[in-house]
PDB file of C-alpha atoms in Angstrom:
ATOM      1  CA  UNK W1270     114.997 124.143  72.895  1.00 65.00           C
ATOM      2  CA  UNK W1271     117.230 125.409  75.696  1.00 66.00           C
ATOM      3  CA  UNK W1272     115.805 122.859  78.131  1.00 72.00           C
ATOM      4  CA  UNK W1273     116.239 120.017  75.623  1.00 71.00           C
ATOM      5  CA  UNK W1274     119.820 121.073  74.972  1.00 80.00           C
ATOM      6  CA  UNK W1275     120.574 121.159  78.695  1.00 79.00           C
ATOM      7  CA  UNK W1276     119.051 117.699  79.058  1.00 75.00           C
ATOM      8  CA  UNK W1277     121.218 116.267  76.279  1.00 82.00           C
ATOM      9  CA  UNK W1278     124.325 117.892  77.754  1.00 85.00           C
ATOM     10  CA  UNK W1279     123.493 116.420  81.164  1.00 87.00           C
ATOM     11  CA  UNK W1280     123.097 112.943  79.675  1.00 84.00           C
ATOM     12  CA  UNK W1281     126.443 113.225  77.883  1.00 86.00           C
ATOM     13  CA  UNK W1282     128.132 114.261  81.137  1.00 91.00           C
ATOM     14  CA  UNK W1283     126.464 111.339  82.932  1.00 87.00           C
ATOM     15  CA  UNK W1284     127.772 108.855  80.363  1.00 87.00           C
ATOM     16  CA  UNK W1285     131.298 110.305  80.516  1.00 89.00           C
ATOM     17  CA  UNK W1286     131.266 110.223  84.320  1.00 89.00           C
ATOM     18  CA  UNK W1287     130.078 106.597  84.359  1.00 88.00           C
ATOM     19  CA  UNK W1288     132.770 105.538  81.893  1.00 88.00           C
ATOM     20  CA  UNK W1289     135.391 107.370  83.966  1.00 90.00           C
ATOM     21  CA  UNK W1290     134.262 105.593  87.136  1.00 89.00           C
ATOM     22  CA  UNK W1291     134.429 102.218  85.443  1.00 89.00           C
ATOM     23  CA  UNK W1292     138.128 102.776  84.873  1.00 87.00           C
ATOM     24  CA  UNK W1293     138.881 102.419  88.597  1.00 87.00           C
ATOM     25  CA  UNK W1294     139.939  98.995  89.810  1.00 90.00           C
ATOM     26  CA  UNK W1295     137.659  99.180  92.868  1.00 91.00           C
ATOM     27  CA  UNK W1296     134.640  99.902  90.670  1.00 89.00           C
ATOM     28  CA  UNK W1297     135.558  97.011  88.383  1.00 92.00           C
ATOM     29  CA  UNK W1298     135.756  94.707  91.415  1.00 92.00           C
ATOM     30  CA  UNK W1299     132.353  95.982  92.572  1.00 93.00           C
ATOM     31  CA  UNK W1300     130.815  95.253  89.156  1.00 92.00           C
ATOM     32  CA  UNK W1301     132.356  91.782  89.175  1.00 92.00           C
ATOM     33  CA  UNK W1302     130.885  90.999  92.601  1.00 93.00           C
ATOM     34  CA  UNK W1303     127.498  92.582  91.920  1.00 94.00           C
ATOM     35  CA  UNK W1304     126.516  91.819  88.343  1.00 93.00           C
ATOM     36  CA  UNK W1305     123.241  93.733  88.501  1.00 92.00           C
ATOM     37  CA  UNK W1306     120.980  90.741  89.139  1.00 93.00           C
ATOM     38  CA  UNK W1307     119.788  89.590  92.544  1.00 93.00           C
ATOM     39  CA  UNK W1308     119.042  85.879  92.846  1.00 91.00           C
ATOM     40  CA  UNK W1309     115.370  84.888  92.781  1.00 92.00           C
ATOM     41  CA  UNK W1310     113.757  82.747  95.497  1.00 91.00           C
ATOM     42  CA  UNK W1311     113.633  79.020  94.828  1.00 90.00           C
ATOM     43  CA  UNK W1312     110.624  78.086  92.734  1.00 88.00           C
ATOM     44  CA  UNK W1313     110.278  81.476  91.039  1.00 90.00           C
ATOM     45  CA  UNK W1314     108.391  81.136  87.739  1.00 92.00           C
ATOM     46  CA  UNK W1315     110.061  81.522  84.364  1.00 90.00           C
ATOM     47  CA  UNK W1316     108.582  83.389  81.427  1.00 88.00           C
ATOM     48  CA  UNK W1317     105.674  85.770  80.930  1.00 91.00           C
ATOM     49  CA  UNK W1318     102.287  83.991  80.887  1.00 93.00           C
ATOM     50  CA  UNK W1319      99.357  85.096  78.742  1.00 92.00           C
ATOM     51  CA  UNK W1320      97.446  86.794  81.571  1.00 94.00           C
ATOM     52  CA  UNK W1321     100.475  88.953  82.365  1.00 93.00           C
ATOM     53  CA  UNK W1322     100.859  90.019  78.750  1.00 93.00           C
ATOM     54  CA  UNK W1323      97.166  91.037  78.587  1.00 93.00           C
ATOM     55  CA  UNK W1324      97.499  92.873  81.901  1.00 92.00           C
ATOM     56  CA  UNK W1325     100.540  94.712  80.580  1.00 92.00           C
ATOM     57  CA  UNK W1326      98.608  95.993  77.558  1.00 94.00           C
ATOM     58  CA  UNK W1327      95.481  96.937  79.521  1.00 94.00           C
ATOM     59  CA  UNK W1328      97.481  98.740  82.184  1.00 93.00           C
ATOM     60  CA  UNK W1329      99.304 100.709  79.498  1.00 93.00           C
ATOM     61  CA  UNK W1330      96.077 101.477  77.631  1.00 95.00           C
ATOM     62  CA  UNK W1331      94.173 102.661  80.709  1.00 95.00           C
ATOM     63  CA  UNK W1332      97.165 104.595  82.025  1.00 94.00           C
ATOM     64  CA  UNK W1333      97.583 106.486  78.751  1.00 94.00           C
ATOM     65  CA  UNK W1334      93.947 107.581  78.722  1.00 94.00           C
ATOM     66  CA  UNK W1335      93.965 108.341  82.460  1.00 93.00           C
ATOM     67  CA  UNK W1336      96.920 110.686  81.965  1.00 93.00           C
ATOM     68  CA  UNK W1337      95.171 112.355  79.013  1.00 93.00           C
ATOM     69  CA  UNK W1338      91.864 112.852  80.820  1.00 92.00           C
ATOM     70  CA  UNK W1339      93.543 113.729  84.118  1.00 90.00           C
ATOM     71  CA  UNK W1340      95.528 116.481  82.442  1.00 91.00           C
ATOM     72  CA  UNK W1341      92.354 117.792  80.801  1.00 90.00           C
ATOM     73  CA  UNK W1342      90.642 117.886  84.189  1.00 88.00           C
ATOM     74  CA  UNK W1343      93.649 119.723  85.645  1.00 87.00           C
ATOM     75  CA  UNK W1344      93.958 122.333  82.886  1.00 89.00           C
ATOM     76  CA  UNK W1345      90.457 122.848  81.403  1.00 85.00           C
ATOM     77  CA  UNK W1346      88.684 125.887  82.847  1.00 84.00           C
ATOM     78  CA  UNK W1347      85.492 125.675  80.745  1.00 86.00           C
ATOM     79  CA  UNK W1348      84.487 122.036  80.120  1.00 87.00           C
ATOM     80  CA  UNK W1349      82.597 121.264  76.907  1.00 85.00           C
ATOM     81  CA  UNK W1350      79.908 119.313  78.785  1.00 89.00           C
ATOM     82  CA  UNK W1351      78.827 118.105  82.223  1.00 90.00           C
ATOM     83  CA  UNK W1352      77.501 114.762  83.448  1.00 90.00           C
ATOM     84  CA  UNK W1353      75.070 114.120  86.310  1.00 88.00           C
ATOM     85  CA  UNK W1354      74.394 110.569  87.489  1.00 84.00           C
ATOM     86  CA  UNK W1355      70.863 109.249  87.020  1.00 83.00           C
ATOM     87  CA  UNK W1356      69.689 108.834  90.585  1.00 75.00           C
ATOM     88  CA  UNK W1357      67.701 105.634  90.248  1.00 74.00           C
ATOM     89  CA  UNK W1358      68.028 101.853  90.428  1.00 64.00           C
ATOM     90  CA  UNK W1359      70.964 100.397  92.342  1.00 67.00           C
ATOM     91  CA  UNK W1360      72.773 103.745  92.204  1.00 65.00           C
ATOM     92  CA  UNK W1361      69.975 105.668  93.905  1.00 68.00           C
ATOM     93  CA  UNK W1362      71.117 107.815  96.860  1.00 68.00           C
ATOM     94  CA  UNK W1363      69.381 110.137  99.321  1.00 71.00           C
ATOM     95  CA  UNK W1364      71.392 113.175  98.322  1.00 69.00           C
ATOM     96  CA  UNK W1365      71.266 114.742  94.878  1.00 76.00           C
ATOM     97  CA  UNK W1366      74.055 113.551  92.548  1.00 78.00           C
ATOM     98  CA  UNK W1367      76.870 116.032  91.946  1.00 83.00           C
ATOM     99  CA  UNK W1368      77.360 117.491  88.484  1.00 86.00           C
ATOM    100  CA  UNK W1369      80.878 116.883  87.146  1.00 88.00           C
ATOM    101  CA  UNK W1370      82.631 117.632  83.866  1.00 90.00           C
ATOM    102  CA  UNK W1371      82.513 115.048  81.103  1.00 91.00           C
ATOM    103  CA  UNK W1372      86.317 114.859  81.243  1.00 91.00           C
ATOM    104  CA  UNK W1373      86.165 114.010  84.945  1.00 90.00           C
ATOM    105  CA  UNK W1374      83.466 111.400  84.290  1.00 91.00           C
ATOM    106  CA  UNK W1375      85.709 109.680  81.728  1.00 92.00           C
ATOM    107  CA  UNK W1376      88.714 109.967  84.033  1.00 92.00           C
ATOM    108  CA  UNK W1377      86.816 108.341  86.909  1.00 91.00           C
ATOM    109  CA  UNK W1378      85.439 105.638  84.611  1.00 92.00           C
ATOM    110  CA  UNK W1379      88.941 104.806  83.408  1.00 94.00           C
ATOM    111  CA  UNK W1380      90.106 104.832  87.024  1.00 92.00           C
ATOM    112  CA  UNK W1381      87.535 102.172  87.895  1.00 93.00           C
ATOM    113  CA  UNK W1382      88.554 100.002  84.952  1.00 94.00           C
ATOM    114  CA  UNK W1383      92.223 100.422  85.882  1.00 94.00           C
ATOM    115  CA  UNK W1384      91.515  99.473  89.510  1.00 93.00           C
ATOM    116  CA  UNK W1385      89.485  96.437  88.426  1.00 94.00           C
ATOM    117  CA  UNK W1386      92.298  95.376  86.128  1.00 94.00           C
ATOM    118  CA  UNK W1387      94.765  95.942  88.965  1.00 92.00           C
ATOM    119  CA  UNK W1388      92.757  93.716  91.306  1.00 94.00           C
ATOM    120  CA  UNK W1389      92.825  90.910  88.742  1.00 94.00           C
ATOM    121  CA  UNK W1390      96.548  91.507  88.284  1.00 94.00           C
ATOM    122  CA  UNK W1391      97.182  91.296  92.051  1.00 93.00           C
ATOM    123  CA  UNK W1392      95.250  88.022  92.399  1.00 95.00           C
ATOM    124  CA  UNK W1393      97.147  86.357  89.535  1.00 95.00           C
ATOM    125  CA  UNK W1394     100.445  87.844  90.728  1.00 94.00           C
ATOM    126  CA  UNK W1395     100.061  86.169  94.115  1.00 94.00           C
ATOM    127  CA  UNK W1396      98.473  82.948  92.848  1.00 95.00           C
ATOM    128  CA  UNK W1397     101.130  82.204  90.235  1.00 94.00           C
ATOM    129  CA  UNK W1398     104.224  83.292  92.162  1.00 93.00           C
ATOM    130  CA  UNK W1399     105.022  86.025  89.650  1.00 94.00           C
ATOM    131  CA  UNK W1400     105.319  88.407  92.625  1.00 94.00           C
ATOM    132  CA  UNK W1401     108.751  86.890  93.317  1.00 94.00           C
ATOM    133  CA  UNK W1402     110.037  88.506  90.136  1.00 94.00           C
ATOM    134  CA  UNK W1403     109.158  92.086  91.119  1.00 95.00           C
ATOM    135  CA  UNK W1404     109.404  92.071  94.932  1.00 95.00           C
ATOM    136  CA  UNK W1405     112.913  92.429  96.435  1.00 95.00           C
ATOM    137  CA  UNK W1406     113.666  89.425  98.634  1.00 92.00           C
ATOM    138  CA  UNK W1407     117.335  90.105  99.476  1.00 92.00           C
ATOM    139  CA  UNK W1408     119.296  93.150 100.656  1.00 94.00           C
ATOM    140  CA  UNK W1409     121.795  92.676  97.821  1.00 94.00           C
ATOM    141  CA  UNK W1410     119.118  94.162  95.537  1.00 96.00           C
ATOM    142  CA  UNK W1411     120.531  97.608  96.384  1.00 96.00           C
ATOM    143  CA  UNK W1412     124.214  97.125  95.418  1.00 96.00           C
ATOM    144  CA  UNK W1413     123.026  95.196  92.372  1.00 96.00           C
ATOM    145  CA  UNK W1414     120.724  98.098  91.449  1.00 95.00           C
ATOM    146  CA  UNK W1415     123.674 100.501  91.760  1.00 95.00           C
ATOM    147  CA  UNK W1416     125.691  98.170  89.535  1.00 94.00           C
ATOM    148  CA  UNK W1417     122.904  98.059  86.936  1.00 94.00           C
ATOM    149  CA  UNK W1418     122.574 101.852  87.049  1.00 94.00           C
ATOM    150  CA  UNK W1419     126.302 102.272  86.421  1.00 94.00           C
ATOM    151  CA  UNK W1420     126.130  99.823  83.521  1.00 93.00           C
ATOM    152  CA  UNK W1421     123.171 101.650  81.986  1.00 92.00           C
ATOM    153  CA  UNK W1422     124.829 105.038  82.459  1.00 90.00           C
ATOM    154  CA  UNK W1423     128.041 103.883  80.779  1.00 91.00           C
ATOM    155  CA  UNK W1424     126.015 102.486  77.837  1.00 87.00           C
ATOM    156  CA  UNK W1425     127.288  98.980  78.564  1.00 86.00           C
ATOM    157  CA  UNK W1426     123.904  97.423  79.256  1.00 86.00           C
ATOM    158  CA  UNK W1427     123.374  94.855  82.013  1.00 86.00           C
ATOM    159  CA  UNK W1428     122.859  91.313  80.756  1.00 81.00           C
ATOM    160  CA  UNK W1429     119.306  91.169  79.400  1.00 82.00           C
ATOM    161  CA  UNK W1430     117.523  88.107  80.755  1.00 83.00           C
ATOM    162  CA  UNK W1431     114.058  89.452  81.486  1.00 84.00           C
ATOM    163  CA  UNK W1432     112.441  86.153  80.496  1.00 88.00           C
ATOM    164  CA  UNK W1433     114.046  84.575  83.577  1.00 89.00           C
ATOM    165  CA  UNK W1434     115.095  87.372  85.949  1.00 91.00           C
ATOM    166  CA  UNK W1435     114.851  91.159  85.757  1.00 94.00           C
ATOM    167  CA  UNK W1436     117.912  93.152  86.746  1.00 93.00           C
ATOM    168  CA  UNK W1437     117.848  94.816  90.167  1.00 95.00           C
ATOM    169  CA  UNK W1438     116.957  98.267  88.840  1.00 95.00           C
ATOM    170  CA  UNK W1439     113.997  96.811  86.996  1.00 95.00           C
ATOM    171  CA  UNK W1440     112.837  94.969  90.111  1.00 96.00           C
ATOM    172  CA  UNK W1441     112.948  98.140  92.217  1.00 96.00           C
ATOM    173  CA  UNK W1442     111.208 100.175  89.498  1.00 96.00           C
ATOM    174  CA  UNK W1443     108.414  97.596  89.043  1.00 96.00           C
ATOM    175  CA  UNK W1444     108.000  97.244  92.818  1.00 96.00           C
ATOM    176  CA  UNK W1445     107.758 101.011  93.253  1.00 96.00           C
ATOM    177  CA  UNK W1446     105.248 101.289  90.402  1.00 96.00           C
ATOM    178  CA  UNK W1447     102.969  98.403  91.398  1.00 95.00           C
ATOM    179  CA  UNK W1448     103.061  98.546  95.193  1.00 95.00           C
ATOM    180  CA  UNK W1449     103.678 102.239  95.968  1.00 95.00           C
ATOM    181  CA  UNK W1450     102.833 104.551  93.055  1.00 95.00           C
ATOM    182  CA  UNK W1451      99.625 102.736  92.046  1.00 94.00           C
ATOM    183  CA  UNK W1452      98.141 102.675  95.592  1.00 94.00           C
ATOM    184  CA  UNK W1453      99.078 106.347  96.047  1.00 94.00           C
ATOM    185  CA  UNK W1454      97.331 107.223  92.789  1.00 93.00           C
ATOM    186  CA  UNK W1455      94.261 105.252  93.859  1.00 92.00           C
ATOM    187  CA  UNK W1456      94.072 106.696  97.378  1.00 91.00           C
ATOM    188  CA  UNK W1457      94.655 110.314  96.349  1.00 91.00           C
ATOM    189  CA  UNK W1458      92.261 110.028  93.408  1.00 89.00           C
ATOM    190  CA  UNK W1459      89.551 108.519  95.598  1.00 87.00           C
ATOM    191  CA  UNK W1460      90.033 111.320  98.133  1.00 86.00           C
ATOM    192  CA  UNK W1461      89.355 113.943  95.460  1.00 85.00           C
ATOM    193  CA  UNK W1462      86.445 112.090  93.830  1.00 81.00           C
ATOM    194  CA  UNK W1463      82.731 112.714  94.487  1.00 78.00           C
ATOM    195  CA  UNK W1464      82.563 109.227  96.053  1.00 76.00           C
ATOM    196  CA  UNK W1465      84.584 110.336  99.099  1.00 80.00           C
ATOM    197  CA  UNK W1466      82.330 110.710 102.201  1.00 77.00           C
ATOM    198  CA  UNK W1467      81.845 114.377 103.092  1.00 77.00           C
ATOM    199  CA  UNK W1468      80.532 113.804 106.626  1.00 79.00           C
ATOM    200  CA  UNK W1469      83.570 111.994 107.987  1.00 77.00           C
ATOM    201  CA  UNK W1470      85.538 114.558 110.053  1.00 81.00           C
ATOM    202  CA  UNK W1471      88.096 112.129 111.473  1.00 83.00           C
ATOM    203  CA  UNK W1472      88.783 110.532 108.097  1.00 81.00           C
ATOM    204  CA  UNK W1473      89.107 113.935 106.448  1.00 82.00           C
ATOM    205  CA  UNK W1474      91.540 115.107 109.113  1.00 85.00           C
ATOM    206  CA  UNK W1475      93.676 112.000 108.690  1.00 83.00           C
ATOM    207  CA  UNK W1476      93.736 112.402 104.904  1.00 84.00           C
ATOM    208  CA  UNK W1477      93.049 116.064 104.061  1.00 86.00           C
ATOM    209  CA  UNK W1478      92.145 117.108 100.523  1.00 85.00           C
ATOM    210  CA  UNK W1479      95.308 119.205 100.285  1.00 87.00           C
ATOM    211  CA  UNK W1480      97.499 116.145 100.836  1.00 88.00           C
ATOM    212  CA  UNK W1481      95.732 114.210  98.087  1.00 89.00           C
ATOM    213  CA  UNK W1482      96.237 117.074  95.633  1.00 89.00           C
ATOM    214  CA  UNK W1483      99.911 117.277  96.565  1.00 92.00           C
ATOM    215  CA  UNK W1484     100.273 113.550  95.851  1.00 92.00           C
ATOM    216  CA  UNK W1485      98.103 112.928  92.797  1.00 91.00           C
ATOM    217  CA  UNK W1486      99.779 115.127  90.164  1.00 91.00           C
ATOM    218  CA  UNK W1487     103.386 114.159  91.050  1.00 93.00           C
ATOM    219  CA  UNK W1488     102.368 110.485  90.905  1.00 94.00           C
ATOM    220  CA  UNK W1489     100.988 111.110  87.401  1.00 93.00           C
ATOM    221  CA  UNK W1490     104.333 112.630  86.382  1.00 94.00           C
ATOM    222  CA  UNK W1491     106.088 109.596  87.877  1.00 95.00           C
ATOM    223  CA  UNK W1492     103.990 107.255  85.729  1.00 95.00           C
ATOM    224  CA  UNK W1493     104.771 109.306  82.608  1.00 94.00           C
ATOM    225  CA  UNK W1494     108.500 109.256  83.392  1.00 94.00           C
ATOM    226  CA  UNK W1495     108.419 105.535  84.137  1.00 95.00           C
ATOM    227  CA  UNK W1496     106.704 104.741  80.823  1.00 94.00           C
ATOM    228  CA  UNK W1497     109.119 106.912  78.814  1.00 93.00           C
ATOM    229  CA  UNK W1498     112.215 105.336  80.379  1.00 93.00           C
ATOM    230  CA  UNK W1499     110.709 101.846  80.269  1.00 93.00           C
ATOM    231  CA  UNK W1500     109.847 101.999  76.565  1.00 93.00           C
ATOM    232  CA  UNK W1501     113.196 103.613  75.695  1.00 92.00           C
ATOM    233  CA  UNK W1502     115.142 100.838  77.423  1.00 90.00           C
ATOM    234  CA  UNK W1503     112.950  98.100  75.937  1.00 91.00           C
ATOM    235  CA  UNK W1504     113.753  99.401  72.459  1.00 91.00           C
ATOM    236  CA  UNK W1505     117.439 100.131  73.171  1.00 89.00           C
ATOM    237  CA  UNK W1506     118.352  96.825  74.836  1.00 87.00           C
ATOM    238  CA  UNK W1507     116.988  94.465  72.191  1.00 87.00           C
ATOM    239  CA  UNK W1508     113.646  95.560  70.821  1.00 90.00           C
ATOM    240  CA  UNK W1509     112.759  92.395  68.889  1.00 92.00           C
ATOM    241  CA  UNK W1510     113.563  89.985  71.728  1.00 91.00           C
ATOM    242  CA  UNK W1511     111.980  92.161  74.437  1.00 91.00           C
ATOM    243  CA  UNK W1512     108.773  92.751  72.483  1.00 92.00           C
ATOM    244  CA  UNK W1513     108.581  89.072  71.587  1.00 92.00           C
ATOM    245  CA  UNK W1514     108.775  88.195  75.295  1.00 91.00           C
ATOM    246  CA  UNK W1515     106.048  90.586  76.394  1.00 91.00           C
ATOM    247  CA  UNK W1516     103.653  90.602  73.450  1.00 92.00           C
ATOM    248  CA  UNK W1517     104.018  87.139  71.941  1.00 89.00           C
ATOM    249  CA  UNK W1518     105.294  85.095  74.880  1.00 87.00           C
ATOM    250  CA  UNK W1519     108.149  83.656  72.842  1.00 85.00           C
ATOM    251  CA  UNK W1520     111.927  83.375  72.994  1.00 85.00           C
ATOM    252  CA  UNK W1521     112.537  82.339  69.397  1.00 83.00           C
ATOM    253  CA  UNK W1522     113.546  85.814  68.171  1.00 79.00           C
ATOM    254  CA  UNK W1523     110.586  86.109  65.800  1.00 87.00           C
ATOM    255  CA  UNK W1524     108.936  89.422  64.894  1.00 92.00           C
ATOM    256  CA  UNK W1525     105.531  88.340  66.196  1.00 92.00           C
ATOM    257  CA  UNK W1526     105.926  90.507  69.287  1.00 91.00           C
ATOM    258  CA  UNK W1527     106.757  93.546  67.161  1.00 94.00           C
ATOM    259  CA  UNK W1528     103.583  93.005  65.139  1.00 95.00           C
ATOM    260  CA  UNK W1529     101.413  92.701  68.262  1.00 94.00           C
ATOM    261  CA  UNK W1530     103.127  95.756  69.771  1.00 94.00           C
ATOM    262  CA  UNK W1531     102.375  97.748  66.611  1.00 95.00           C
ATOM    263  CA  UNK W1532      98.715  96.707  66.845  1.00 96.00           C
ATOM    264  CA  UNK W1533      98.616  97.775  70.496  1.00 95.00           C
ATOM    265  CA  UNK W1534      99.969 101.190  69.506  1.00 95.00           C
ATOM    266  CA  UNK W1535      97.192 101.528  66.933  1.00 96.00           C
ATOM    267  CA  UNK W1536      94.605 100.772  69.629  1.00 96.00           C
ATOM    268  CA  UNK W1537      96.196 103.290  71.985  1.00 95.00           C
ATOM    269  CA  UNK W1538      96.232 106.012  69.347  1.00 95.00           C
ATOM    270  CA  UNK W1539      92.591 105.242  68.540  1.00 96.00           C
ATOM    271  CA  UNK W1540      91.698 105.441  72.237  1.00 94.00           C
ATOM    272  CA  UNK W1541      93.511 108.772  72.556  1.00 94.00           C
ATOM    273  CA  UNK W1542      91.654 110.162  69.537  1.00 93.00           C
ATOM    274  CA  UNK W1543      88.246 108.934  70.707  1.00 91.00           C
ATOM    275  CA  UNK W1544      88.613 110.324  74.243  1.00 89.00           C
ATOM    276  CA  UNK W1545      86.650 113.440  73.309  1.00 87.00           C
ATOM    277  CA  UNK W1546      83.042 114.592  73.754  1.00 85.00           C
ATOM    278  CA  UNK W1547      81.900 113.576  70.268  1.00 85.00           C
ATOM    279  CA  UNK W1548      82.521 109.900  71.052  1.00 89.00           C
ATOM    280  CA  UNK W1549      82.068 109.985  74.829  1.00 90.00           C
ATOM    281  CA  UNK W1550      78.603 111.566  75.002  1.00 89.00           C
ATOM    282  CA  UNK W1551      76.605 108.517  73.775  1.00 90.00           C
ATOM    283  CA  UNK W1552      78.307 106.281  76.348  1.00 91.00           C
ATOM    284  CA  UNK W1553      78.061 108.762  79.218  1.00 90.00           C
ATOM    285  CA  UNK W1554      74.353 109.327  78.517  1.00 88.00           C
ATOM    286  CA  UNK W1555      73.641 105.673  79.382  1.00 86.00           C
ATOM    287  CA  UNK W1556      74.308 106.342  83.068  1.00 85.00           C
ATOM    288  CA  UNK W1557      73.772 110.081  83.421  1.00 85.00           C
ATOM    289  CA  UNK W1558      72.229 113.262  82.109  1.00 84.00           C
ATOM    290  CA  UNK W1559      74.392 115.564  79.990  1.00 87.00           C
ATOM    291  CA  UNK W1560      74.291 119.331  80.094  1.00 87.00           C
ATOM    292  CA  UNK W1561      76.394 122.346  79.230  1.00 82.00           C
TER     293      UNK W1561
END
């Protein structure tokens, strides 16, 4: 309760400080010059195509379950079950497979699905030109991001035109998430996984296990913070229009996007509930042997 109260007090002070700053003529001139949106390159696409909307849902779904299972791996001292890969067929190796917890097996499985989805996302992002919407292409992205931050902090939202052009803060946040946080999560997770080569002294010196552990958990917290802020702003800056853009691909102001978003929440809650041994064991047993 004390921490929550301090957080609320800090937010109130931030809003008051932002409103006070906006009273200065120099700040007003700055906001007039830098509206919060950096111009897109010529030929940048408009709208959110179907593949991007599906990718958005799948990324959110996998990320939610990865956070859940990752936290279980981090905090569980006595796993309910263990999984050992069946050493035969295409997966046959010379060395004996390593026994891992069922939670870690699910976490690694979700990681692979997330990476596969990310590879598809990257191909479409480059092929369709959608990268231009989330990669900064001009140095004025930084003063525009500061302008957008000041507008958010003062509760006078930047102009919402996500269908055409994200504001500069959104661009920087999406760029950081897609091109920095995601690769860091992948690299550090791979370093800690059983798939990492043990007999590679040079590689292990370049990327020691301690560094991967120092990176992986903070990156998870970043993703959680990003999702919380992202969803809060989506709902606060025009929930119906924003959800219609992302989930229904429309600009007509209908409630179709809200309905699809509600369905996606149901699927996420179901996935969260089913990420437990009772439901996981039958699937895990297809590729490995289970034990206690």
